[in-house]
């Protein structure tokens, strides 16, 4: 309950008593980073997330009140790799003087086709690109979808908190070590689950290509109709091509995601006779009452849906 209050009630943050031990004000750009930071900072930090559960952090439109979350923060946690162009603009205009932690620092990003993603700020240095841009290669920002890289995020976040609040070092390091160990165990579980799927069936159709790192880490091929976006529909030819591929390769795993428009996926389901096997969480967590309120729960939820769907099990 407390962590919910800390995340979603900025008034609480402002109202903290000055004589109590001041908690370190930390702001995360979106829900997944907020959860990771909470696991490490615990009660020692006062945490805010700018983009909340089920909110698309790509095309996020910050409100004027979100600027206060930056102005008052000692530490801002962002993903980087062009994921949060809106945040970079906010930082420039907010007079933010704290420490900026980029969780993907030190990661070698995989590359993706710019036009293959939806019309948001990926790799665009704050410039919105669209489908007329062509197959330009940009860094894929969705590195959290690999639990090995998730452990790298944990190290970067912990280092950032320690630098800003050296008095909390022992706590941050202890929490970070325990958390990284849980993520390593979860990574092994994901691998064991995927191993239950015959290699030729490790294919998933989903609505936007957020799972490139997941695919590389765990040996699953993800297909998304080219041009699928919250803002632009793929052409009939693109959808037709994907439908032919689904039929030719006997793909049975068809999914929606929590922040994207389901219309195209429903059309593919109709024309292939496949059932949409549920909703994957890609770029945002669910609300506390949903199936993926934490980064760890997101993996358990996604993989628990993916495996029977790829196997073609009746569900
Ligand atoms: Zn995305």
PDB file of C-alpha atoms and ligand atoms in Angstrom:
ATOM      1  CA  UNK A   1       0.000   0.000   0.000  1.00  0.00           C
ATOM      2  CA  UNK A   2       2.791   2.357   0.903  1.00  0.00           C
ATOM      3  CA  UNK A   3       4.616   1.833  -2.340  1.00  0.00           C
ATOM      4  CA  UNK A   4       1.421   2.521  -4.278  1.00  0.00           C
ATOM      5  CA  UNK A   5       0.977   5.750  -2.356  1.00  0.00           C
ATOM      6  CA  UNK A   6       4.544   6.756  -3.038  1.00  0.00           C
ATOM      7  CA  UNK A   7       4.215   6.035  -6.742  1.00  0.00           C
ATOM      8  CA  UNK A   8       0.907   7.689  -7.403  1.00  0.00           C
ATOM      9  CA  UNK A   9       0.447  10.386  -4.804  1.00  0.00           C
ATOM     10  CA  UNK A  10       2.933  13.181  -5.419  1.00  0.00           C
ATOM     11  CA  UNK A  11       1.241  15.144  -2.626  1.00  0.00           C
ATOM     12  CA  UNK A  12       2.699  12.639  -0.169  1.00  0.00           C
ATOM     13  CA  UNK A  13       6.164  13.359  -1.474  1.00  0.00           C
ATOM     14  CA  UNK A  14       5.748  17.089  -1.015  1.00  0.00           C
ATOM     15  CA  UNK A  15       4.229  16.637   2.421  1.00  0.00           C
ATOM     16  CA  UNK A  16       7.011  14.559   3.933  1.00  0.00           C
ATOM     17  CA  UNK A  17       8.060  15.989   7.288  1.00  0.00           C
ATOM     18  CA  UNK A  18      11.267  17.920   7.085  1.00  0.00           C
ATOM     19  CA  UNK A  19      12.656  16.577  10.334  1.00  0.00           C
ATOM     20  CA  UNK A  20      12.117  12.915   9.481  1.00  0.00           C
ATOM     21  CA  UNK A  21      14.971  11.331   7.619  1.00  0.00           C
ATOM     22  CA  UNK A  22      14.540  12.764   4.145  1.00  0.00           C
ATOM     23  CA  UNK A  23      13.911  10.130   1.592  1.00  0.00           C
ATOM     24  CA  UNK A  24      15.835  10.523  -1.658  1.00  0.00           C
ATOM     25  CA  UNK A  25      13.475  11.924  -4.322  1.00  0.00           C
ATOM     26  CA  UNK A  26      13.827   9.721  -7.415  1.00  0.00           C
ATOM     27  CA  UNK A  27      11.833   9.939 -10.634  1.00  0.00           C
ATOM     28  CA  UNK A  28      11.646   7.147 -13.223  1.00  0.00           C
ATOM     29  CA  UNK A  29      10.509   7.782 -16.775  1.00  0.00           C
ATOM     30  CA  UNK A  30       8.103   4.830 -17.034  1.00  0.00           C
ATOM     31  CA  UNK A  31       6.537   2.018 -15.023  1.00  0.00           C
ATOM     32  CA  UNK A  32       9.101  -0.746 -15.642  1.00  0.00           C
ATOM     33  CA  UNK A  33      12.048   1.380 -14.527  1.00  0.00           C
ATOM     34  CA  UNK A  34      10.011   2.625 -11.578  1.00  0.00           C
ATOM     35  CA  UNK A  35       9.462  -0.941 -10.360  1.00  0.00           C
ATOM     36  CA  UNK A  36      13.142  -1.848 -10.774  1.00  0.00           C
ATOM     37  CA  UNK A  37      14.158   1.280  -8.880  1.00  0.00           C
ATOM     38  CA  UNK A  38      11.659   0.548  -6.102  1.00  0.00           C
ATOM     39  CA  UNK A  39      13.130  -2.950  -5.642  1.00  0.00           C
ATOM     40  CA  UNK A  40      16.554  -1.375  -5.044  1.00  0.00           C
ATOM     41  CA  UNK A  41      15.662   1.824  -3.210  1.00  0.00           C
ATOM     42  CA  UNK A  42      12.882   0.459  -1.026  1.00  0.00           C
ATOM     43  CA  UNK A  43      11.643   2.809   1.656  1.00  0.00           C
ATOM     44  CA  UNK A  44      14.760   4.943   1.509  1.00  0.00           C
ATOM     45  CA  UNK A  45      13.613   6.685  -1.678  1.00  0.00           C
ATOM     46  CA  UNK A  46      10.502   8.686  -2.565  1.00  0.00           C
ATOM     47  CA  UNK A  47       9.722   7.381  -6.022  1.00  0.00           C
ATOM     48  CA  UNK A  48       7.653   8.795  -8.841  1.00  0.00           C
ATOM     49  CA  UNK A  49       6.991   7.395 -12.279  1.00  0.00           C
ATOM     50  CA  UNK A  50       6.119   9.842 -15.034  1.00  0.00           C
ATOM     51  CA  UNK A  51       4.471   7.362 -17.456  1.00  0.00           C
ATOM     52  CA  UNK A  52       2.323   5.053 -15.371  1.00  0.00           C
ATOM     53  CA  UNK A  53       0.968   1.506 -15.777  1.00  0.00           C
ATOM     54  CA  UNK A  54      -0.536   0.707 -19.192  1.00  0.00           C
ATOM     55  CA  UNK A  55       0.716   4.026 -20.541  1.00  0.00           C
ATOM     56  CA  UNK A  56       2.615   4.023 -23.806  1.00  0.00           C
ATOM     57  CA  UNK A  57       5.932   5.620 -22.908  1.00  0.00           C
ATOM     58  CA  UNK A  58       6.778   6.032 -26.609  1.00  0.00           C
ATOM     59  CA  UNK A  59       4.256   8.667 -27.562  1.00  0.00           C
ATOM     60  CA  UNK A  60       3.855   9.927 -24.025  1.00  0.00           C
ATOM     61  CA  UNK A  61       2.543  13.470 -23.664  1.00  0.00           C
ATOM     62  CA  UNK A  62       3.820  14.907 -20.378  1.00  0.00           C
ATOM     63  CA  UNK A  63       1.514  17.248 -18.500  1.00  0.00           C
ATOM     64  CA  UNK A  64       2.846  20.537 -17.122  1.00  0.00           C
ATOM     65  CA  UNK A  65       2.530  19.023 -13.629  1.00  0.00           C
ATOM     66  CA  UNK A  66       4.991  16.256 -14.616  1.00  0.00           C
ATOM     67  CA  UNK A  67       7.742  18.878 -14.769  1.00  0.00           C
ATOM     68  CA  UNK A  68       7.658  19.088 -10.957  1.00  0.00           C
ATOM     69  CA  UNK A  69       8.686  15.432 -10.808  1.00  0.00           C
ATOM     70  CA  UNK A  70      11.926  16.453 -12.497  1.00  0.00           C
ATOM     71  CA  UNK A  71      12.544  19.764 -10.779  1.00  0.00           C
ATOM     72  CA  UNK A  72      12.302  18.123  -7.340  1.00  0.00           C
ATOM     73  CA  UNK A  73      14.195  14.918  -8.163  1.00  0.00           C
ATOM     74  CA  UNK A  74      17.713  14.195  -6.939  1.00  0.00           C
ATOM     75  CA  UNK A  75      17.936  11.308  -9.436  1.00  0.00           C
ATOM     76  CA  UNK A  76      16.113  10.697 -12.709  1.00  0.00           C
ATOM     77  CA  UNK A  77      16.141   7.157 -14.104  1.00  0.00           C
ATOM     78  CA  UNK A  78      15.636   6.772 -17.851  1.00  0.00           C
ATOM     79  CA  UNK A  79      16.066   3.972 -20.374  1.00  0.00           C
ATOM     80  CA  UNK A  80      17.847   5.947 -23.095  1.00  0.00           C
ATOM     81  CA  UNK A  81      18.512   4.655 -26.635  1.00  0.00           C
ATOM     82  CA  UNK A  82      16.020   7.240 -27.850  1.00  0.00           C
ATOM     83  CA  UNK A  83      13.106   5.707 -25.951  1.00  0.00           C
ATOM     84  CA  UNK A  84      12.011   8.815 -24.054  1.00  0.00           C
ATOM     85  CA  UNK A  85      12.496  11.787 -26.364  1.00  0.00           C
ATOM     86  CA  UNK A  86       9.795  13.592 -24.410  1.00  0.00           C
ATOM     87  CA  UNK A  87      11.853  13.218 -21.213  1.00  0.00           C
ATOM     88  CA  UNK A  88      14.956  14.737 -22.764  1.00  0.00           C
ATOM     89  CA  UNK A  89      12.888  17.748 -23.792  1.00  0.00           C
ATOM     90  CA  UNK A  90      11.409  18.007 -20.279  1.00  0.00           C
ATOM     91  CA  UNK A  91      14.865  17.816 -18.687  1.00  0.00           C
ATOM     92  CA  UNK A  92      16.127  20.632 -20.871  1.00  0.00           C
ATOM     93  CA  UNK A  93      13.214  22.897 -19.969  1.00  0.00           C
ATOM     94  CA  UNK A  94      12.831  21.975 -16.271  1.00  0.00           C
ATOM     95  CA  UNK A  95      16.077  23.220 -14.815  1.00  0.00           C
ATOM     96  CA  UNK A  96      16.747  19.715 -13.461  1.00  0.00           C
ATOM     97  CA  UNK A  97      20.025  19.728 -11.523  1.00  0.00           C
ATOM     98  CA  UNK A  98      20.158  16.167 -10.202  1.00  0.00           C
ATOM     99  CA  UNK A  99      21.835  13.032 -11.469  1.00  0.00           C
ATOM    100  CA  UNK A 100      20.621  11.409 -14.671  1.00  0.00           C
ATOM    101  CA  UNK A 101      20.929   7.617 -14.712  1.00  0.00           C
ATOM    102  CA  UNK A 102      20.626   5.895 -18.098  1.00  0.00           C
ATOM    103  CA  UNK A 103      19.891   2.230 -17.480  1.00  0.00           C
ATOM    104  CA  UNK A 104      21.165   1.120 -20.912  1.00  0.00           C
ATOM    105  CA  UNK A 105      24.584   2.763 -20.442  1.00  0.00           C
ATOM    106  CA  UNK A 106      27.212   0.172 -21.317  1.00  0.00           C
ATOM    107  CA  UNK A 107      24.845  -2.030 -23.330  1.00  0.00           C
ATOM    108  CA  UNK A 108      25.567  -2.689 -26.987  1.00  0.00           C
ATOM    109  CA  UNK A 109      22.121  -2.167 -28.512  1.00  0.00           C
ATOM    110  CA  UNK A 110      20.609  -4.325 -31.194  1.00  0.00           C
ATOM    111  CA  UNK A 111      19.529  -2.351 -34.219  1.00  0.00           C
ATOM    112  CA  UNK A 112      16.070  -2.236 -35.724  1.00  0.00           C
ATOM    113  CA  UNK A 113      14.485  -0.705 -38.775  1.00  0.00           C
ATOM    114  CA  UNK A 114      13.118   2.709 -37.940  1.00  0.00           C
ATOM    115  CA  UNK A 115      10.109   2.308 -40.216  1.00  0.00           C
ATOM    116  CA  UNK A 116       9.332  -1.061 -38.685  1.00  0.00           C
ATOM    117  CA  UNK A 117       8.364   0.548 -35.442  1.00  0.00           C
ATOM    118  CA  UNK A 118       5.546   2.826 -34.582  1.00  0.00           C
ATOM    119  CA  UNK A 119       5.622   6.540 -35.160  1.00  0.00           C
ATOM    120  CA  UNK A 120       7.300   7.703 -32.011  1.00  0.00           C
ATOM    121  CA  UNK A 121      10.614   9.046 -30.888  1.00  0.00           C
ATOM    122  CA  UNK A 122      12.784   5.913 -31.082  1.00  0.00           C
ATOM    123  CA  UNK A 123      16.288   6.937 -31.982  1.00  0.00           C
ATOM    124  CA  UNK A 124      15.032  10.242 -33.209  1.00  0.00           C
ATOM    125  CA  UNK A 125      16.732  12.640 -30.792  1.00  0.00           C
ATOM    126  CA  UNK A 126      13.352  14.105 -30.039  1.00  0.00           C
ATOM    127  CA  UNK A 127      12.324  14.176 -33.673  1.00  0.00           C
ATOM    128  CA  UNK A 128       9.250  12.130 -34.533  1.00  0.00           C
ATOM    129  CA  UNK A 129       9.843   9.908 -37.478  1.00  0.00           C
ATOM    130  CA  UNK A 130       7.164   8.182 -39.484  1.00  0.00           C
ATOM    131  CA  UNK A 131       6.703   5.481 -42.026  1.00  0.00           C
ATOM    132  CA  UNK A 132       7.847   7.601 -44.943  1.00  0.00           C
ATOM    133  CA  UNK A 133      11.365   7.567 -43.512  1.00  0.00           C
ATOM    134  CA  UNK A 134      12.335   4.183 -44.952  1.00  0.00           C
ATOM    135  CA  UNK A 135      14.418   1.374 -43.534  1.00  0.00           C
ATOM    136  CA  UNK A 136      16.840   3.464 -41.503  1.00  0.00           C
ATOM    137  CA  UNK A 137      18.558   1.499 -38.723  1.00  0.00           C
ATOM    138  CA  UNK A 138      18.120   2.856 -35.205  1.00  0.00           C
ATOM    139  CA  UNK A 139      18.990   1.359 -31.787  1.00  0.00           C
ATOM    140  CA  UNK A 140      16.231  -0.832 -30.386  1.00  0.00           C
ATOM    141  CA  UNK A 141      15.453   0.608 -26.946  1.00  0.00           C
ATOM    142  CA  UNK A 142      13.514  -2.394 -25.519  1.00  0.00           C
ATOM    143  CA  UNK A 143      16.548  -3.940 -23.793  1.00  0.00           C
ATOM    144  CA  UNK A 144      14.611  -4.684 -20.585  1.00  0.00           C
ATOM    145  CA  UNK A 145      12.973  -7.575 -22.416  1.00  0.00           C
ATOM    146  CA  UNK A 146      16.198  -9.582 -21.853  1.00  0.00           C
ATOM    147  CA  UNK A 147      16.591 -10.471 -18.155  1.00  0.00           C
ATOM    148  CA  UNK A 148      20.366 -10.594 -18.554  1.00  0.00           C
ATOM    149  CA  UNK A 149      20.302  -6.960 -19.632  1.00  0.00           C
ATOM    150  CA  UNK A 150      17.764  -6.325 -16.857  1.00  0.00           C
ATOM    151  CA  UNK A 151      20.536  -7.217 -14.400  1.00  0.00           C
ATOM    152  CA  UNK A 152      22.685  -4.601 -16.129  1.00  0.00           C
ATOM    153  CA  UNK A 153      19.884  -2.086 -15.524  1.00  0.00           C
ATOM    154  CA  UNK A 154      19.945  -3.068 -11.831  1.00  0.00           C
ATOM    155  CA  UNK A 155      23.675  -2.353 -11.562  1.00  0.00           C
ATOM    156  CA  UNK A 156      23.275   1.051 -13.263  1.00  0.00           C
ATOM    157  CA  UNK A 157      20.327   2.045 -11.067  1.00  0.00           C
ATOM    158  CA  UNK A 158      22.122   0.927  -7.885  1.00  0.00           C
ATOM    159  CA  UNK A 159      25.263   2.841  -8.840  1.00  0.00           C
ATOM    160  CA  UNK A 160      23.171   5.950  -9.478  1.00  0.00           C
ATOM    161  CA  UNK A 161      21.427   5.721  -6.106  1.00  0.00           C
ATOM    162  CA  UNK A 162      24.704   5.126  -4.260  1.00  0.00           C
ATOM    163  CA  UNK A 163      26.318   8.129  -5.947  1.00  0.00           C
ATOM    164  CA  UNK A 164      23.408  10.377  -5.004  1.00  0.00           C
ATOM    165  CA  UNK A 165      22.975   8.986  -1.473  1.00  0.00           C
ATOM    166  CA  UNK A 166      26.208   7.388  -0.203  1.00  0.00           C
ATOM    167  CA  UNK A 167      24.664   6.869   3.247  1.00  0.00           C
ATOM    168  CA  UNK A 168      22.341   4.284   1.709  1.00  0.00           C
ATOM    169  CA  UNK A 169      25.076   2.330  -0.025  1.00  0.00           C
ATOM    170  CA  UNK A 170      24.855  -0.842   2.074  1.00  0.00           C
ATOM    171  CA  UNK A 171      21.070  -1.010   1.668  1.00  0.00           C
ATOM    172  CA  UNK A 172      21.120  -0.276  -2.070  1.00  0.00           C
ATOM    173  CA  UNK A 173      23.843  -2.839  -2.703  1.00  0.00           C
ATOM    174  CA  UNK A 174      22.138  -5.508  -0.623  1.00  0.00           C
ATOM    175  CA  UNK A 175      18.793  -4.948  -2.355  1.00  0.00           C
ATOM    176  CA  UNK A 176      20.405  -4.827  -5.793  1.00  0.00           C
ATOM    177  CA  UNK A 177      22.262  -8.092  -5.232  1.00  0.00           C
ATOM    178  CA  UNK A 178      19.160  -9.904  -4.045  1.00  0.00           C
ATOM    179  CA  UNK A 179      17.125  -8.486  -6.921  1.00  0.00           C
ATOM    180  CA  UNK A 180      19.745  -9.381  -9.561  1.00  0.00           C
ATOM    181  CA  UNK A 181      19.827 -12.926  -8.162  1.00  0.00           C
ATOM    182  CA  UNK A 182      16.043 -13.189  -8.542  1.00  0.00           C
ATOM    183  CA  UNK A 183      16.302 -11.928 -12.131  1.00  0.00           C
ATOM    184  CA  UNK A 184      19.022 -14.481 -12.878  1.00  0.00           C
ATOM    185  CA  UNK A 185      16.799 -17.267 -11.534  1.00  0.00           C
ATOM    186  CA  UNK A 186      13.866 -15.949 -13.558  1.00  0.00           C
ATOM    187  CA  UNK A 187      16.081 -15.930 -16.661  1.00  0.00           C
ATOM    188  CA  UNK A 188      16.787 -19.642 -16.096  1.00  0.00           C
ATOM    189  CA  UNK A 189      13.063 -20.308 -15.692  1.00  0.00           C
ATOM    190  CA  UNK A 190      12.290 -18.520 -18.975  1.00  0.00           C
ATOM    191  CA  UNK A 191      14.914 -20.634 -20.760  1.00  0.00           C
ATOM    192  CA  UNK A 192      13.487 -23.850 -19.299  1.00  0.00           C
ATOM    193  CA  UNK A 193       9.970 -22.850 -20.348  1.00  0.00           C
ATOM    194  CA  UNK A 194      10.989 -21.951 -23.918  1.00  0.00           C
ATOM    195  CA  UNK A 195      12.821 -25.287 -24.120  1.00  0.00           C
ATOM    196  CA  UNK A 196       9.433 -27.019 -23.825  1.00  0.00           C
ATOM    197  CA  UNK A 197       8.504 -25.596 -27.252  1.00  0.00           C
ATOM    198  CA  UNK A 198       9.784 -27.472 -30.329  1.00  0.00           C
ATOM    199  CA  UNK A 199      12.431 -25.274 -31.999  1.00  0.00           C
ATOM    200  CA  UNK A 200      10.448 -24.922 -35.240  1.00  0.00           C
ATOM    201  CA  UNK A 201       7.449 -23.551 -33.350  1.00  0.00           C
ATOM    202  CA  UNK A 202       9.266 -20.758 -31.494  1.00  0.00           C
ATOM    203  CA  UNK A 203       7.480 -17.965 -33.387  1.00  0.00           C
ATOM    204  CA  UNK A 204       5.086 -15.298 -32.182  1.00  0.00           C
ATOM    205  CA  UNK A 205       3.035 -12.678 -33.984  1.00  0.00           C
ATOM    206  CA  UNK A 206       2.450  -9.555 -31.947  1.00  0.00           C
ATOM    207  CA  UNK A 207       1.343  -6.025 -32.571  1.00  0.00           C
ATOM    208  CA  UNK A 208       4.572  -4.063 -32.226  1.00  0.00           C
ATOM    209  CA  UNK A 209       8.149  -5.173 -32.356  1.00  0.00           C
ATOM    210  CA  UNK A 210       9.086  -4.693 -28.712  1.00  0.00           C
ATOM    211  CA  UNK A 211      10.454  -8.210 -28.260  1.00  0.00           C
ATOM    212  CA  UNK A 212      13.649  -8.130 -30.323  1.00  0.00           C
ATOM    213  CA  UNK A 213      15.892  -8.532 -27.258  1.00  0.00           C
ATOM    214  CA  UNK A 214      13.617 -11.221 -25.857  1.00  0.00           C
ATOM    215  CA  UNK A 215      13.853 -13.027 -29.184  1.00  0.00           C
ATOM    216  CA  UNK A 216      17.638 -12.863 -29.281  1.00  0.00           C
ATOM    217  CA  UNK A 217      18.072 -13.889 -25.649  1.00  0.00           C
ATOM    218  CA  UNK A 218      15.619 -16.768 -25.623  1.00  0.00           C
ATOM    219  CA  UNK A 219      15.546 -17.962 -29.227  1.00  0.00           C
ATOM    220  CA  UNK A 220      12.035 -16.899 -30.210  1.00  0.00           C
ATOM    221  CA  UNK A 221      11.232 -15.227 -33.540  1.00  0.00           C
ATOM    222  CA  UNK A 222       8.779 -12.327 -33.310  1.00  0.00           C
ATOM    223  CA  UNK A 223       6.831 -11.102 -36.308  1.00  0.00           C
ATOM    224  CA  UNK A 224       4.893  -7.855 -36.343  1.00  0.00           C
ATOM    225  CA  UNK A 225       2.892  -6.551 -39.276  1.00  0.00           C
ATOM    226  CA  UNK A 226       5.123  -3.894 -40.786  1.00  0.00           C
ATOM    227  CA  UNK A 227       3.925  -0.415 -39.980  1.00  0.00           C
ATOM    228  CA  UNK A 228       1.741  -1.410 -37.065  1.00  0.00           C
ATOM    229  CA  UNK A 229       1.424   1.576 -34.843  1.00  0.00           C
ATOM    230  CA  UNK A 230      -0.815   3.277 -32.424  1.00  0.00           C
ATOM    231  CA  UNK A 231      -0.873   5.991 -35.051  1.00  0.00           C
ATOM    232  CA  UNK A 232      -0.625   4.302 -38.460  1.00  0.00           C
ATOM    233  CA  UNK A 233      -2.255   1.178 -39.830  1.00  0.00           C
ATOM    234  CA  UNK A 234      -0.204  -1.242 -41.934  1.00  0.00           C
ATOM    235  CA  UNK A 235      -1.196  -1.545 -45.568  1.00  0.00           C
ATOM    236  CA  UNK A 236      -3.486  -4.347 -46.743  1.00  0.00           C
ATOM    237  CA  UNK A 237      -0.525  -5.801 -48.652  1.00  0.00           C
ATOM    238  CA  UNK A 238       1.629  -5.923 -45.514  1.00  0.00           C
ATOM    239  CA  UNK A 239      -1.097  -7.624 -43.525  1.00  0.00           C
ATOM    240  CA  UNK A 240      -1.755 -10.042 -46.403  1.00  0.00           C
ATOM    241  CA  UNK A 241       1.932 -10.970 -46.521  1.00  0.00           C
ATOM    242  CA  UNK A 242       1.964 -11.706 -42.799  1.00  0.00           C
ATOM    243  CA  UNK A 243      -1.209 -13.797 -43.031  1.00  0.00           C
ATOM    244  CA  UNK A 244       0.355 -15.920 -45.798  1.00  0.00           C
ATOM    245  CA  UNK A 245       3.472 -16.391 -43.665  1.00  0.00           C
ATOM    246  CA  UNK A 246       1.439 -17.385 -40.599  1.00  0.00           C
ATOM    247  CA  UNK A 247      -0.369 -20.051 -42.647  1.00  0.00           C
ATOM    248  CA  UNK A 248       2.758 -21.288 -44.458  1.00  0.00           C
ATOM    249  CA  UNK A 249       4.771 -21.660 -41.238  1.00  0.00           C
ATOM    250  CA  UNK A 250       1.928 -22.934 -39.082  1.00  0.00           C
ATOM    251  CA  UNK A 251       2.345 -20.186 -36.515  1.00  0.00           C
ATOM    252  CA  UNK A 252      -0.206 -20.455 -33.715  1.00  0.00           C
ATOM    253  CA  UNK A 253       0.897 -17.767 -31.255  1.00  0.00           C
ATOM    254  CA  UNK A 254      -0.941 -14.513 -31.854  1.00  0.00           C
ATOM    255  CA  UNK A 255      -0.889 -11.773 -29.214  1.00  0.00           C
ATOM    256  CA  UNK A 256      -1.980  -8.264 -28.456  1.00  0.00           C
ATOM    257  CA  UNK A 257      -0.010  -5.906 -26.265  1.00  0.00           C
ATOM    258  CA  UNK A 258      -1.204  -3.777 -23.442  1.00  0.00           C
ATOM    259  CA  UNK A 259      -0.643  -0.402 -25.020  1.00  0.00           C
ATOM    260  CA  UNK A 260      -1.473  -0.933 -28.679  1.00  0.00           C
ATOM    261  CA  UNK A 261      -4.525  -0.898 -30.891  1.00  0.00           C
ATOM    262  CA  UNK A 262      -5.888  -4.432 -31.359  1.00  0.00           C
ATOM    263  CA  UNK A 263      -7.720  -3.837 -34.675  1.00  0.00           C
ATOM    264  CA  UNK A 264      -5.043  -5.267 -36.992  1.00  0.00           C
ATOM    265  CA  UNK A 265      -4.405  -8.299 -34.802  1.00  0.00           C
ATOM    266  CA  UNK A 266      -8.106  -9.042 -34.704  1.00  0.00           C
ATOM    267  CA  UNK A 267      -8.217  -8.856 -38.497  1.00  0.00           C
ATOM    268  CA  UNK A 268      -5.284 -11.292 -38.733  1.00  0.00           C
ATOM    269  CA  UNK A 269      -7.043 -13.610 -36.284  1.00  0.00           C
ATOM    270  CA  UNK A 270     -10.188 -13.619 -38.391  1.00  0.00           C
ATOM    271  CA  UNK A 271      -8.385 -14.330 -41.645  1.00  0.00           C
ATOM    272  CA  UNK A 272      -6.143 -17.063 -40.253  1.00  0.00           C
ATOM    273  CA  UNK A 273      -8.760 -18.690 -38.039  1.00  0.00           C
ATOM    274  CA  UNK A 274      -6.390 -18.195 -35.079  1.00  0.00           C
ATOM    275  CA  UNK A 275      -7.453 -17.003 -31.683  1.00  0.00           C
ATOM    276  CA  UNK A 276      -5.651 -14.059 -30.090  1.00  0.00           C
ATOM    277  CA  UNK A 277      -4.007 -15.770 -27.139  1.00  0.00           C
ATOM    278  CA  UNK A 278      -4.129 -12.836 -24.778  1.00  0.00           C
ATOM    279  CA  UNK A 279      -2.241  -9.713 -23.995  1.00  0.00           C
ATOM    280  CA  UNK A 280       1.510  -9.400 -23.597  1.00  0.00           C
ATOM    281  CA  UNK A 281       3.060  -6.666 -21.514  1.00  0.00           C
ATOM    282  CA  UNK A 282       5.836  -5.024 -23.471  1.00  0.00           C
ATOM    283  CA  UNK A 283       6.604  -1.427 -22.615  1.00  0.00           C
ATOM    284  CA  UNK A 284       4.435  -0.831 -19.553  1.00  0.00           C
ATOM    285  CA  UNK A 285       3.384  -2.770 -16.481  1.00  0.00           C
ATOM    286  CA  UNK A 286      -0.219  -3.401 -15.530  1.00  0.00           C
ATOM    287  CA  UNK A 287      -1.923  -1.683 -12.630  1.00  0.00           C
ATOM    288  CA  UNK A 288      -1.355  -3.257  -9.203  1.00  0.00           C
ATOM    289  CA  UNK A 289      -4.526  -5.349  -9.581  1.00  0.00           C
ATOM    290  CA  UNK A 290      -3.525  -6.615 -13.071  1.00  0.00           C
ATOM    291  CA  UNK A 291      -1.408  -9.607 -14.117  1.00  0.00           C
ATOM    292  CA  UNK A 292       1.917  -7.759 -14.534  1.00  0.00           C
ATOM    293  CA  UNK A 293       2.352  -5.163 -11.789  1.00  0.00           C
ATOM    294  CA  UNK A 294       6.131  -5.757 -11.518  1.00  0.00           C
ATOM    295  CA  UNK A 295       8.978  -6.418 -13.949  1.00  0.00           C
ATOM    296  CA  UNK A 296       9.259  -9.985 -12.647  1.00  0.00           C
ATOM    297  CA  UNK A 297       5.507 -10.591 -12.850  1.00  0.00           C
ATOM    298  CA  UNK A 298       5.556  -9.266 -16.413  1.00  0.00           C
ATOM    299  CA  UNK A 299       7.997 -12.005 -17.486  1.00  0.00           C
ATOM    300  CA  UNK A 300       6.065 -14.733 -15.670  1.00  0.00           C
ATOM    301  CA  UNK A 301       2.821 -13.552 -17.253  1.00  0.00           C
ATOM    302  CA  UNK A 302       4.211 -13.165 -20.781  1.00  0.00           C
ATOM    303  CA  UNK A 303       6.066 -16.479 -20.827  1.00  0.00           C
ATOM    304  CA  UNK A 304       3.115 -18.345 -19.287  1.00  0.00           C
ATOM    305  CA  UNK A 305       1.006 -17.149 -22.234  1.00  0.00           C
ATOM    306  CA  UNK A 306       3.680 -17.546 -24.908  1.00  0.00           C
ATOM    307  CA  UNK A 307       4.643 -21.166 -24.272  1.00  0.00           C
ATOM    308  CA  UNK A 308       1.241 -22.899 -24.653  1.00  0.00           C
ATOM    309  CA  UNK A 309       0.407 -20.588 -27.582  1.00  0.00           C
ATOM    310  CA  UNK A 310       3.611 -21.499 -29.467  1.00  0.00           C
ATOM    311  CA  UNK A 311       3.076 -25.175 -28.738  1.00  0.00           C
ATOM    312  CA  UNK A 312      -0.446 -24.866 -30.125  1.00  0.00           C
ATOM    313  CA  UNK A 313      -1.924 -26.240 -26.903  1.00  0.00           C
ATOM    314  CA  UNK A 314      -5.625 -25.675 -26.419  1.00  0.00           C
ATOM    315  CA  UNK A 315      -5.986 -23.095 -23.693  1.00  0.00           C
TER     316      UNK A 315
HETATM  317 ZN1  LIG B   1       7.980  -0.154 -27.914  1.00  0.00          ZN
END
